Coordinates of C-alpha atoms in Angstrom, one line a residue:
X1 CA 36.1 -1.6 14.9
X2 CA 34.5 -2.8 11.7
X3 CA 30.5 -4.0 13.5
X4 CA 29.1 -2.2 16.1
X5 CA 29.4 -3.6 19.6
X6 CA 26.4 -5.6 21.0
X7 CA 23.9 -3.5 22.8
X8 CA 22.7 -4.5 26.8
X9 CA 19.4 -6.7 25.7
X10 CA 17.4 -4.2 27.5
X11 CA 18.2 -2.1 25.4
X12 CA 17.9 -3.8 21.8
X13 CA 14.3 -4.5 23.4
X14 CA 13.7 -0.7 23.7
X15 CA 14.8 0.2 20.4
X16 CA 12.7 -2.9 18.8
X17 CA 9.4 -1.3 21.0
X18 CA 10.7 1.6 18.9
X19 CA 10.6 0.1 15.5
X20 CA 7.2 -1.4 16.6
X21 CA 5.8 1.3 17.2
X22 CA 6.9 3.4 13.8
X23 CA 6.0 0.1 11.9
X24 CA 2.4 0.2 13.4
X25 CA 1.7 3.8 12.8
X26 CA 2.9 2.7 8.7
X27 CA 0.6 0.3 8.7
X28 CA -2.4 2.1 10.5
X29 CA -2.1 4.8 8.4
X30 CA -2.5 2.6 5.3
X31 CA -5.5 1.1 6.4
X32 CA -7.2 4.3 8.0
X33 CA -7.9 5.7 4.5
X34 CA -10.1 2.8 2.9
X35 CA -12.7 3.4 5.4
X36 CA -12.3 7.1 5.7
X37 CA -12.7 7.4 1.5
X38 CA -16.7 7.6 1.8
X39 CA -16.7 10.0 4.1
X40 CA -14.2 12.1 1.8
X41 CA -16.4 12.0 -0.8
X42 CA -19.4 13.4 1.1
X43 CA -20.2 16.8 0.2
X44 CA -21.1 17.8 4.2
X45 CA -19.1 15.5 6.3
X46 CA -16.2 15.8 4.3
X47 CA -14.6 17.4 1.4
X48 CA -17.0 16.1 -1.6
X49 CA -14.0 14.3 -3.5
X50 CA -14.9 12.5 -6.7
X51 CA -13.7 9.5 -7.4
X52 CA -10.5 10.6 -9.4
X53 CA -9.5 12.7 -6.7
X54 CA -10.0 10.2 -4.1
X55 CA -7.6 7.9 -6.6
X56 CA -5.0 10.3 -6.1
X57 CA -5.2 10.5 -2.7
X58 CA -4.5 7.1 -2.6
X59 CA -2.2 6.8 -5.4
X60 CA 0.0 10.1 -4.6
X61 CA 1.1 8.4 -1.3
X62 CA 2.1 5.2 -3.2
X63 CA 3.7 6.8 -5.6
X64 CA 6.4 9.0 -3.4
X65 CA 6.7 5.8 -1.3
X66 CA 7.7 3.2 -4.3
X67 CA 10.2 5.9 -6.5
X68 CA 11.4 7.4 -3.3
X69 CA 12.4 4.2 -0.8
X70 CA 15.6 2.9 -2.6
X71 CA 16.9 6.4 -2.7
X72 CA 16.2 6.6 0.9
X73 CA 18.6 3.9 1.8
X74 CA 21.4 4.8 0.2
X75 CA 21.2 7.7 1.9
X76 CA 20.9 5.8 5.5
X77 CA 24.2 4.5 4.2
X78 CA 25.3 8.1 3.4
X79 CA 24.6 9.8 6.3
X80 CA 23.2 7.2 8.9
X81 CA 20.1 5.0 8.9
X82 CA 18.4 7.2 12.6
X83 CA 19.4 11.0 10.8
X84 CA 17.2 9.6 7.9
X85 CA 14.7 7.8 10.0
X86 CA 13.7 10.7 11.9
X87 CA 13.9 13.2 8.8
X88 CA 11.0 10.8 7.8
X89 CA 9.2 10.8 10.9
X90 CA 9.4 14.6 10.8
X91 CA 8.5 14.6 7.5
X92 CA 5.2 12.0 7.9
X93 CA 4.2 13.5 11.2
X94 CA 4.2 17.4 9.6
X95 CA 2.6 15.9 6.2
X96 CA -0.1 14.5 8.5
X97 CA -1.0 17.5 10.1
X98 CA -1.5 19.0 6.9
X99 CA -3.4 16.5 5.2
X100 CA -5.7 16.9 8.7
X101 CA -6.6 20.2 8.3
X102 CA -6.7 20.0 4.4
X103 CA -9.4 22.5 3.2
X104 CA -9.7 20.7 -0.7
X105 CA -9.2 17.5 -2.1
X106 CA -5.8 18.9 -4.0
X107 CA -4.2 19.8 -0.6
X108 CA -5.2 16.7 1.0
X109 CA -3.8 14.8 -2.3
X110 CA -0.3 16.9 -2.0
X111 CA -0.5 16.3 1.7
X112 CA -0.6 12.7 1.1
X113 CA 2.4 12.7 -1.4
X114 CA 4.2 14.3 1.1
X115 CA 3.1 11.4 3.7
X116 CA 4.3 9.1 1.0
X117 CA 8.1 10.5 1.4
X118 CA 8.1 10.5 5.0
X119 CA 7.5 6.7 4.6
X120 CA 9.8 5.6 2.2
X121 CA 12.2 7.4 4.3
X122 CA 11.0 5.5 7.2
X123 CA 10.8 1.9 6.0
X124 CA 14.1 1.1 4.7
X125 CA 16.0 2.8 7.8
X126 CA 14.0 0.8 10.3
X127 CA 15.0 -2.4 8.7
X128 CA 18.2 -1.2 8.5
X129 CA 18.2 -0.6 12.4
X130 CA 16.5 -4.0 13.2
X131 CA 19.6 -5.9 11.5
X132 CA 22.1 -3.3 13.1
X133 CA 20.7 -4.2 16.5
X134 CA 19.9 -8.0 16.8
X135 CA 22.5 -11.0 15.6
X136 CA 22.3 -14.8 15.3
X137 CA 19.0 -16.3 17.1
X138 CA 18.0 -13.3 18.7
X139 CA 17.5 -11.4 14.9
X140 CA 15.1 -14.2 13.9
X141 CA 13.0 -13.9 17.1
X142 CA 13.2 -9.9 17.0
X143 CA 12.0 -10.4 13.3
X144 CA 9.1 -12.6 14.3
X145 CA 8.1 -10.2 16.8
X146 CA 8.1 -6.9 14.4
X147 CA 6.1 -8.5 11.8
X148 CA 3.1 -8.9 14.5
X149 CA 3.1 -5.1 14.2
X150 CA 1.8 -4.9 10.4
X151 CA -1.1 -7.7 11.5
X152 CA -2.3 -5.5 14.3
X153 CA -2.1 -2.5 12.4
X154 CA -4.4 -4.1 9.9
X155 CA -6.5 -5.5 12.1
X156 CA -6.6 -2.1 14.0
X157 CA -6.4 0.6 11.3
X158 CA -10.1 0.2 10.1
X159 CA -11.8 0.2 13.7
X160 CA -9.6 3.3 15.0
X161 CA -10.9 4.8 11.9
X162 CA -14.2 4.0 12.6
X163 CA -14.1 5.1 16.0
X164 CA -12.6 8.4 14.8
X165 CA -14.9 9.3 12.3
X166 CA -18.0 8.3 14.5
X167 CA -16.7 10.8 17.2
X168 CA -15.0 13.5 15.6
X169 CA -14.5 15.2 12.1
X170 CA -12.4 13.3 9.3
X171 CA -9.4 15.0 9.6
X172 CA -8.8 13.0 13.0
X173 CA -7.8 9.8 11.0
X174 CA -4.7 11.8 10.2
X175 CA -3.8 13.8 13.5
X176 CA -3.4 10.6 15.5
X177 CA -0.1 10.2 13.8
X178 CA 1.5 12.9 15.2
X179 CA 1.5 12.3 19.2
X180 CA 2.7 9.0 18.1
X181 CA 5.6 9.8 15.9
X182 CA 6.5 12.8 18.4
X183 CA 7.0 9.7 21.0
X184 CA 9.1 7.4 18.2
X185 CA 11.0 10.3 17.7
X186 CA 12.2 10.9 21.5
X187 CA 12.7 6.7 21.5
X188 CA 15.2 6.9 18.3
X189 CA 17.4 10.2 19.6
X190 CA 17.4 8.5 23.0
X191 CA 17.7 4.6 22.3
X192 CA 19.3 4.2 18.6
X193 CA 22.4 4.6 17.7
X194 CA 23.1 6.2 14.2
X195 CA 23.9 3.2 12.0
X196 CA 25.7 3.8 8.8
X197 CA 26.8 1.3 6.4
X198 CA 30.8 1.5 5.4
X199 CA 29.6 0.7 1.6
X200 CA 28.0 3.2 -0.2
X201 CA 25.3 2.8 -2.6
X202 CA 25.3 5.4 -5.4
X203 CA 22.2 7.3 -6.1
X204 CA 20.2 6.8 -8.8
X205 CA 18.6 10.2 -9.3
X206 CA 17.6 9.7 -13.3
X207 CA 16.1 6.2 -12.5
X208 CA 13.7 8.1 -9.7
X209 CA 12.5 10.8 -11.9
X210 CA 11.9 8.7 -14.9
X211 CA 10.1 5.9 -12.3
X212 CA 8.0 9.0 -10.8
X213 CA 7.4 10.7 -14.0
X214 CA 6.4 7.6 -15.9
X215 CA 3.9 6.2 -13.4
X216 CA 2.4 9.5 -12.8
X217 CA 1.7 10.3 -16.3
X218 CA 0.7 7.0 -16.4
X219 CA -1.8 6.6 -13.2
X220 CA -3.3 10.6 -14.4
X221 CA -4.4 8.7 -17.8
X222 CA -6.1 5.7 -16.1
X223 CA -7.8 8.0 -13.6
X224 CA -8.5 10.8 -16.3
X225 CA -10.8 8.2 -18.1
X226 CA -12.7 6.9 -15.5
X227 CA -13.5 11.3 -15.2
X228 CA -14.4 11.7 -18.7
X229 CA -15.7 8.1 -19.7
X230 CA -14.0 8.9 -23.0
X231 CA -10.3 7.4 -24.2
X232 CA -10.2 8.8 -27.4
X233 CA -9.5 12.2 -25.9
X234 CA -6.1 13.7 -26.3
X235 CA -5.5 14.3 -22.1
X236 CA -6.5 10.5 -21.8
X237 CA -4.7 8.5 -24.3
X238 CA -1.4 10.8 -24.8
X239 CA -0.3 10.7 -20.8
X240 CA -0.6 7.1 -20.8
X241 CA 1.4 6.7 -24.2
X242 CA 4.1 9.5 -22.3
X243 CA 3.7 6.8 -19.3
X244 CA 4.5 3.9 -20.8
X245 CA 7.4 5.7 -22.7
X246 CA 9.1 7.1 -19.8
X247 CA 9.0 3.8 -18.0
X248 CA 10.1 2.0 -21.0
X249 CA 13.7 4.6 -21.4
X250 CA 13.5 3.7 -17.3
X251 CA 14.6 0.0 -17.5
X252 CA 16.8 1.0 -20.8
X253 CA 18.6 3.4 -18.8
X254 CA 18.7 0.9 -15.3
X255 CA 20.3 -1.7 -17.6
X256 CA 23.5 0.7 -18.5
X257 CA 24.3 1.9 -15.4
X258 CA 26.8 0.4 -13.2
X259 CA 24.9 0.1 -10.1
X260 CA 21.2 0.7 -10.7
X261 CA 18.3 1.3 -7.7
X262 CA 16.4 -1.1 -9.3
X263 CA 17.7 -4.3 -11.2
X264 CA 15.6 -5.4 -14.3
X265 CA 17.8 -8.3 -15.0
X266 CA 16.2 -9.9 -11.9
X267 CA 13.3 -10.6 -13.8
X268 CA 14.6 -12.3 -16.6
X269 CA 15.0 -15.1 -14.1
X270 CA 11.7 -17.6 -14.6
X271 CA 10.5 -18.1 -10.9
X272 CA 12.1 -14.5 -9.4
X273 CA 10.2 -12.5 -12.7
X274 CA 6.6 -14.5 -12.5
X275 CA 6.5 -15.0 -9.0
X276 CA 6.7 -10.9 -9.2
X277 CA 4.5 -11.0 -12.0
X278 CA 1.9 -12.3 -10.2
X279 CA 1.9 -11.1 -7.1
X280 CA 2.2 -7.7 -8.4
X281 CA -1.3 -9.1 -10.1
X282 CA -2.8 -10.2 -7.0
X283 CA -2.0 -6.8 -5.6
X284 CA -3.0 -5.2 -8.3
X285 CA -6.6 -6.8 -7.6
X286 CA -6.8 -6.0 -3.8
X287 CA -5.9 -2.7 -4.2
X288 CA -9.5 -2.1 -6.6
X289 CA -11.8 -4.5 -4.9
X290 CA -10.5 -2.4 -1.5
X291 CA -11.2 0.5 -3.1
X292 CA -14.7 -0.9 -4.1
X293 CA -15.2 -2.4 -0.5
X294 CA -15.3 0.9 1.0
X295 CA -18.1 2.4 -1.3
X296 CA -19.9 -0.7 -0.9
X297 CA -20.3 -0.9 2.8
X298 CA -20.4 2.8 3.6
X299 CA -22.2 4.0 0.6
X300 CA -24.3 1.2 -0.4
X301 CA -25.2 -0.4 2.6
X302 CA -25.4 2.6 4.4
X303 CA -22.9 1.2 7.6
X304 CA -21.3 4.0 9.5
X305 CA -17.3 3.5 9.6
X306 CA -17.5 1.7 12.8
X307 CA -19.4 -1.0 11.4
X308 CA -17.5 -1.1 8.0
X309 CA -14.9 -0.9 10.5
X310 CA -15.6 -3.7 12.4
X311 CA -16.8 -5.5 9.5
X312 CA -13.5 -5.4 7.8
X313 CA -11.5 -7.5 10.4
X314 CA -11.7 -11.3 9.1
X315 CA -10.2 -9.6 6.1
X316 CA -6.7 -8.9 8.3
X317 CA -7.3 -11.8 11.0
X318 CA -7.3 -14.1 7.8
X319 CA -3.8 -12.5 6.7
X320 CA -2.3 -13.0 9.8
X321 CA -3.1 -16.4 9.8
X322 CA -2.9 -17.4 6.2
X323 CA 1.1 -16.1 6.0
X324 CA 2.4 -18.8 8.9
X325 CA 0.0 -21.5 7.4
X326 CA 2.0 -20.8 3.9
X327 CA 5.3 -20.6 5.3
X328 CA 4.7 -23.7 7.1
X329 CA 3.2 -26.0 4.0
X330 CA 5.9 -24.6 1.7
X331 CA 8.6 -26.9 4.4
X332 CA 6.9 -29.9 2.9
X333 CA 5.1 -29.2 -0.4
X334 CA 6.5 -27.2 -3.3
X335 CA 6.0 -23.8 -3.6
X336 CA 3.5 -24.0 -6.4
X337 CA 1.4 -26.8 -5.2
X338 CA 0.8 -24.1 -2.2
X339 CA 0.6 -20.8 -3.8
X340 CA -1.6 -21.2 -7.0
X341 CA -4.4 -22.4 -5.5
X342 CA -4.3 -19.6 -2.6
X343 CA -4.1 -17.4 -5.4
X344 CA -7.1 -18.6 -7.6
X345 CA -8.9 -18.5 -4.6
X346 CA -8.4 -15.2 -4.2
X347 CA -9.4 -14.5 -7.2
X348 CA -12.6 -16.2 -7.4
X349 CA -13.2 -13.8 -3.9
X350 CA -12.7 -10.8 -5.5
X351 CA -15.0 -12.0 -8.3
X352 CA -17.3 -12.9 -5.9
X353 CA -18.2 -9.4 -5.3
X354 CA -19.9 -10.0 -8.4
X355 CA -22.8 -11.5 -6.6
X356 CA -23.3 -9.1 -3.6
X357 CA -26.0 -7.1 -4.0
X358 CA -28.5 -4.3 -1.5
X359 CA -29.4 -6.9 0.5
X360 CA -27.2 -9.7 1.1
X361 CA -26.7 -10.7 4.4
X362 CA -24.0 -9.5 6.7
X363 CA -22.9 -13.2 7.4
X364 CA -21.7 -14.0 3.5
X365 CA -20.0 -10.9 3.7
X366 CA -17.7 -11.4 6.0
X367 CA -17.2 -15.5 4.8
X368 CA -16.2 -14.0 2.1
X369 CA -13.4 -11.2 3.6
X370 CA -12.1 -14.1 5.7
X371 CA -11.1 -16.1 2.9
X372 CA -10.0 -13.3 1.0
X373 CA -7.7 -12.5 3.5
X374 CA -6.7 -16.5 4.1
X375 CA -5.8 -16.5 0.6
X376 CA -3.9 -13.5 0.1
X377 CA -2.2 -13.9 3.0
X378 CA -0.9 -17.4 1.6
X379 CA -0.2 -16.2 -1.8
X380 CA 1.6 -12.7 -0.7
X381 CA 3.2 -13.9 2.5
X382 CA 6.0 -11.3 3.2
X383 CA 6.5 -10.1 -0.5
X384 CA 5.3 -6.3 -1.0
X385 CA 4.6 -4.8 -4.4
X386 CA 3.2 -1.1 -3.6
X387 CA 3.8 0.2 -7.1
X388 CA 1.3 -2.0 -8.5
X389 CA -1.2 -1.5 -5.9
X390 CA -1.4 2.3 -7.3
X391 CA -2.1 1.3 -10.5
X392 CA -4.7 -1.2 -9.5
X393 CA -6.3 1.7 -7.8
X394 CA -6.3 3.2 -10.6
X395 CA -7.3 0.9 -13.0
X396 CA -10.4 -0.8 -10.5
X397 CA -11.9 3.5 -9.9
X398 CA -12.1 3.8 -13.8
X399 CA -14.0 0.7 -14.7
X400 CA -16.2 1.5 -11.5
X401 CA -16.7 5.0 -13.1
X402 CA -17.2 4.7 -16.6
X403 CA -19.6 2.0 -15.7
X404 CA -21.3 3.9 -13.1
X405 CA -21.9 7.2 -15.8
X406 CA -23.3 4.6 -18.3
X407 CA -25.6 2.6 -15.7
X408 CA -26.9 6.0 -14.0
X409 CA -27.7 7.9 -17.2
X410 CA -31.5 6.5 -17.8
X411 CA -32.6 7.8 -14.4
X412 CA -31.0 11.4 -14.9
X413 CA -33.3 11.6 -17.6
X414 CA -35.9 14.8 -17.3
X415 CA -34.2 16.0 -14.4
X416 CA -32.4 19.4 -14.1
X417 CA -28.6 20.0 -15.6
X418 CA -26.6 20.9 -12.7
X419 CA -28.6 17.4 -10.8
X420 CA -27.1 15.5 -13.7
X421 CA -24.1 16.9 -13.7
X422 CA -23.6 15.7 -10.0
X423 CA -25.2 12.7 -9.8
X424 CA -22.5 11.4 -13.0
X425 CA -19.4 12.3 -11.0
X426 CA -20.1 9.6 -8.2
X427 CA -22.9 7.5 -6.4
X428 CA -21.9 9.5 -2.9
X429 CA -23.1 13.0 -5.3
X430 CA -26.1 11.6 -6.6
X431 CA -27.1 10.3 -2.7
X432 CA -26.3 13.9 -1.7
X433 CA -28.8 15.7 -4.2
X434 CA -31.2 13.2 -4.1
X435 CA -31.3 14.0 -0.3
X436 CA -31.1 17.6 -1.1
X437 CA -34.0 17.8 -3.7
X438 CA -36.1 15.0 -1.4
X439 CA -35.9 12.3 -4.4
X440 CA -35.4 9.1 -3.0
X441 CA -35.3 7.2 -6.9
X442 CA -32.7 9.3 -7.3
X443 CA -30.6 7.6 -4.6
X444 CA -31.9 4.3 -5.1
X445 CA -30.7 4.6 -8.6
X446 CA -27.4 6.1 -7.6
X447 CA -26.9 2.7 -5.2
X448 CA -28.1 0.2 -8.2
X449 CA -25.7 1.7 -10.6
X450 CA -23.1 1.4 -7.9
X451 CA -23.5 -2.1 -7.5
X452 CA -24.1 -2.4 -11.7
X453 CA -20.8 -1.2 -11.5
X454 CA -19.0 -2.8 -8.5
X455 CA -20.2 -6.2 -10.6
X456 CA -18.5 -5.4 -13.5
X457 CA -15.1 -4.2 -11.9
X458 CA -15.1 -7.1 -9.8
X459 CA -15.5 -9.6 -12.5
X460 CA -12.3 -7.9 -14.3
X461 CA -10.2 -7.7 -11.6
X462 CA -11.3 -11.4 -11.1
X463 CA -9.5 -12.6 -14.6
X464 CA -6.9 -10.1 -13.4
X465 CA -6.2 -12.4 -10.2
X466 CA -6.2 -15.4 -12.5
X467 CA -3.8 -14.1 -14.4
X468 CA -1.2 -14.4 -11.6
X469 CA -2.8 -17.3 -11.0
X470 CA -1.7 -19.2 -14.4
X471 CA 1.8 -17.2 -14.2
X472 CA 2.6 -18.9 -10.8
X473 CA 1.7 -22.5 -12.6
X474 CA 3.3 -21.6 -15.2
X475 CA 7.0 -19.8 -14.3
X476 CA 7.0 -21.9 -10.6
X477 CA 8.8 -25.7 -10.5
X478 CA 6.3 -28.4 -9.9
X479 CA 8.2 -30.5 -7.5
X480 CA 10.5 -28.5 -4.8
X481 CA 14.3 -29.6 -4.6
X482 CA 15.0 -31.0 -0.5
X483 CA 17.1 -28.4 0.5
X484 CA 18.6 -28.2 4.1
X485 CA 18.5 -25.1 6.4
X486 CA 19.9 -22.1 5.0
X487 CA 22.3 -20.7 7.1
X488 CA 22.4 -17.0 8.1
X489 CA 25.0 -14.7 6.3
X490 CA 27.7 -13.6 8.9
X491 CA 27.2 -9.6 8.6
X492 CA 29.9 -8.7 10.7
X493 CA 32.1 -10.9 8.6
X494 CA 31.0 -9.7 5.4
X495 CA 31.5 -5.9 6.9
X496 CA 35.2 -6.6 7.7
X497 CA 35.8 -8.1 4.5
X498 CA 34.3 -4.6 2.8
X499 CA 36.6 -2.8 5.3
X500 CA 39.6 -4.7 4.9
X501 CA 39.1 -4.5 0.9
X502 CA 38.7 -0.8 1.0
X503 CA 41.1 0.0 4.2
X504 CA 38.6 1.8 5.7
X505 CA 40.5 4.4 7.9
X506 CA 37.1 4.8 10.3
X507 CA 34.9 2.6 12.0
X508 CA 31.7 1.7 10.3
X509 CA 30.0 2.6 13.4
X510 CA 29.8 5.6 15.3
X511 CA 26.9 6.5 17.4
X512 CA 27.6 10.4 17.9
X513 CA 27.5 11.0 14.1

């Protein structure tokens, strides 16, 4: 037997609830953060993170996800796609309870690496499953369906947050993942069978360490500078030289080796490498104005989570609708003509942040989230570029905190040392000790160097967006070749060629191993 046999439809639905389900708590999980980071960085409600730390929270996760999740599926090959899906949801469900009932900003940061794992073990194996499980028509409709999962979870993340933090204490935003991977757990040992591809990929354990090692070196110099305001300084300038280095030997080494995770010859072709380019720069920008939105609404405008919550839904009901609108123009217009201008609009969003200010009203906020959302959804569609997003996180908190230290420094003037020395680490400090010491310039200041700052960022991360922007137009045909339907690879052909070429003694299925 060389494909495995097709599953009662009953079934296949079951498992694809299943995959639902896992995808949904991904993508809640990823959105729960952005409006729990405020209350993080309170001193009382949470665990008084500064902004570096808060970085790391964020980036740490992204990190073990992007080096770890090509890794993870040549080991779905190795020893089946469900024994490595449910290591993961072990993994992300245990991680979560930790990062719950973290007790300092460096737990919750190693608890969220740890998170990050359990996810990149996750993601490939339940794409692997999906394909496993559905052929022909009924593959393209079960895709269709799965995909609503990562609108809803966008759309829901924020608000379930919101509710969460309004009702109970933060680590709550992280707990809820465990009842729900306990349940995804019991649907994949009962429902899925263990999948396991009769080609093996080889593991690329010197590309992952030099990937990992590079961007970390790499994301602790960005974030380092935006601490110290300073990059002349030795721990600033010399990680993100070892950075760059690392991931430099990185591509030297992926271009020697026979059969590397990750391919850098696939960018040396024009539309594959800028249409990367690009939308690694576009993600690259919504990663630091997000990061930005959730000071702004929480801190700023003083909105509890449920309102920023709430507030932050045209943002994902624009995504969902902007990716079928895209898919459908690119049928009859070329791909250019369609993505640039979804991308300079997008840009000229993020920029717009540049013009929000104390008291702008509620209505232009949200105009603007919904056609952020419109246009990113058009321009991203169903490409993902994690990797970049950490370093966009990176990046977008150290122009918001070097700006902050300079734009808060006339008020600190005359007042005591330790006061200073809190109010520079973050806006959420200064608010805290202004409240503390009854000094309400104090926080007025704090929340005008805030938006000083969120100004500044926003106009960088602007040109940032236009810079995908001109490599789209640039690295993208103008007029689209007429091409007819694409017609869908046989699989189980493909498998019995692999098994016939390498007279595979076994099956390439077996549910009991």
């Amino acid at each position: 037997m060389t494909a495995p046999p097709t599953l009662p439809r009953f079934r296949q639905q079951l498992i694809l609830a299943v995959l639902m389900l896992c995808s949904l708590l991904i993508w809640l999980d990823n959105t729960v953060l952005s409006t729990t980071l405020e209350t993080l960085a309170d001193p009382v409600r949470g665990l008084g993170a500064n902004p570096g730390q808060l970085q790391w929270a964020t980036g740490s996760y992204t990190l073990a996800f992007a080096t770890l999740m090509f890794t993870a599926g040549a080991l779905g090959d190795r020893f089946g796609h469900r024994t490595v899906f449910s290591s993961g949801l072990v993994i992300f469900a245990g991680s979560s309870l930790w990062a719950g009932y973290a007790s300092d900003a460096g737990q919750l940061i190693a608890a969220r690496a740890a998170m990050g794992m359990g996810s990149a073990l996750i993601t490939p194996a339940m794409m692997a499953i999906l394909m496993w499980t559905f052929a022909g028509p009924a593959r393209a409709a079960a895709i269709g369906i799965f995909s609503t999962s990562a609108g809803v979870g966008m759309a829901a993340g924020p608000v379930l947050a919101g509710f969460l933090l309004d009702h109970f204490w933060w680590g709550s935003v992280f707990l809820i993942n465990v009842p729900v991977a306990a349940l995804a757990l019991v649907g994949l040992a009962v429902l899925v069978p263990n999948f396991r591809s009769l080609t093996l990929r080889p593991l690329d354990p010197a590309g992952m360490l030099l990937s990992i090692s590079g961007l970390v070196a790499l994301a602790y110099g960005l974030i380092r500078a935006g601490q110290v305001a300073v990059w002349s300084r030795t721990d600033v300038w010399a990680p993100i030289a070892v950075g760059l280095v690392l991931l430099a030997v990185f591509v030297l080494v992926e271009l020697r080796v026979k059969a590397p995770g990750f391919d850098p010859r696939l960018f040396a072709q024009r539309t594959f490498g800028g249409g990367n380019v690009a939308l690694g720069l576009l993600l690259f920008g919504v990663a630091a104005i997000t990061f930005y939105n959730a000071f702004y609404l929480q801190g700023a405008l003083g909105f509890s989570p449920m309102k920023a919550g709430l507030a932050n839904i045209p943002t994902a009901f624009g995504a969902l609708a902007g990716a079928p609108l895209a898919s459908r123009l690119v049928r009859h217009l070329p791909l250019r003509l369609v993505t640039v201008p979804a991308l300079t609009v997008a840009a000229l969003t993020m920029g717009g942040y540049g013009f929000l200010g104390l008291q702008t009203p509620l209505v232009w906020i949200e105009i603007l989230l919904l056609i952020q959302g419109l246009s990113i959804g058009m321009a991203i569609g169903p490409v993902t570029a994690a990797l970049i997003s950490n370093l966009g996180i990176a990046v977008g908190g150290t122009i918001m905190s070097i700006t902050y230290r300079c734009a808060i420094e006339p008020s600190l003037e005359g007042a005591p040392g330790p006061v200073q020395d809190q109010a520079r680490v973050s806006a959420e400090q200064a608010r805290h000790v202004a409240t503390a010491m009854h000094q309400p310039t104090l926080a007025q200041a704090a929340d005008n160097a805030f938006i000083h700052a969120m100004h500044v960022g926003a106009g960088w991360i602007a040109v940032i967006a236009f810079l995908g922007a001109a490599v789209l137009l640039i690295t993208l045909p103008a007029v689209g070749k007429k091409k007819g339907p694409i017609p869908e690879p046989d699989y189980e052909e493909a498998r019995s060629s692999e098994a016939r070429a390498a007279q595979a003694p076994e099956s390439g299925w077996n549910p009991n191993r």
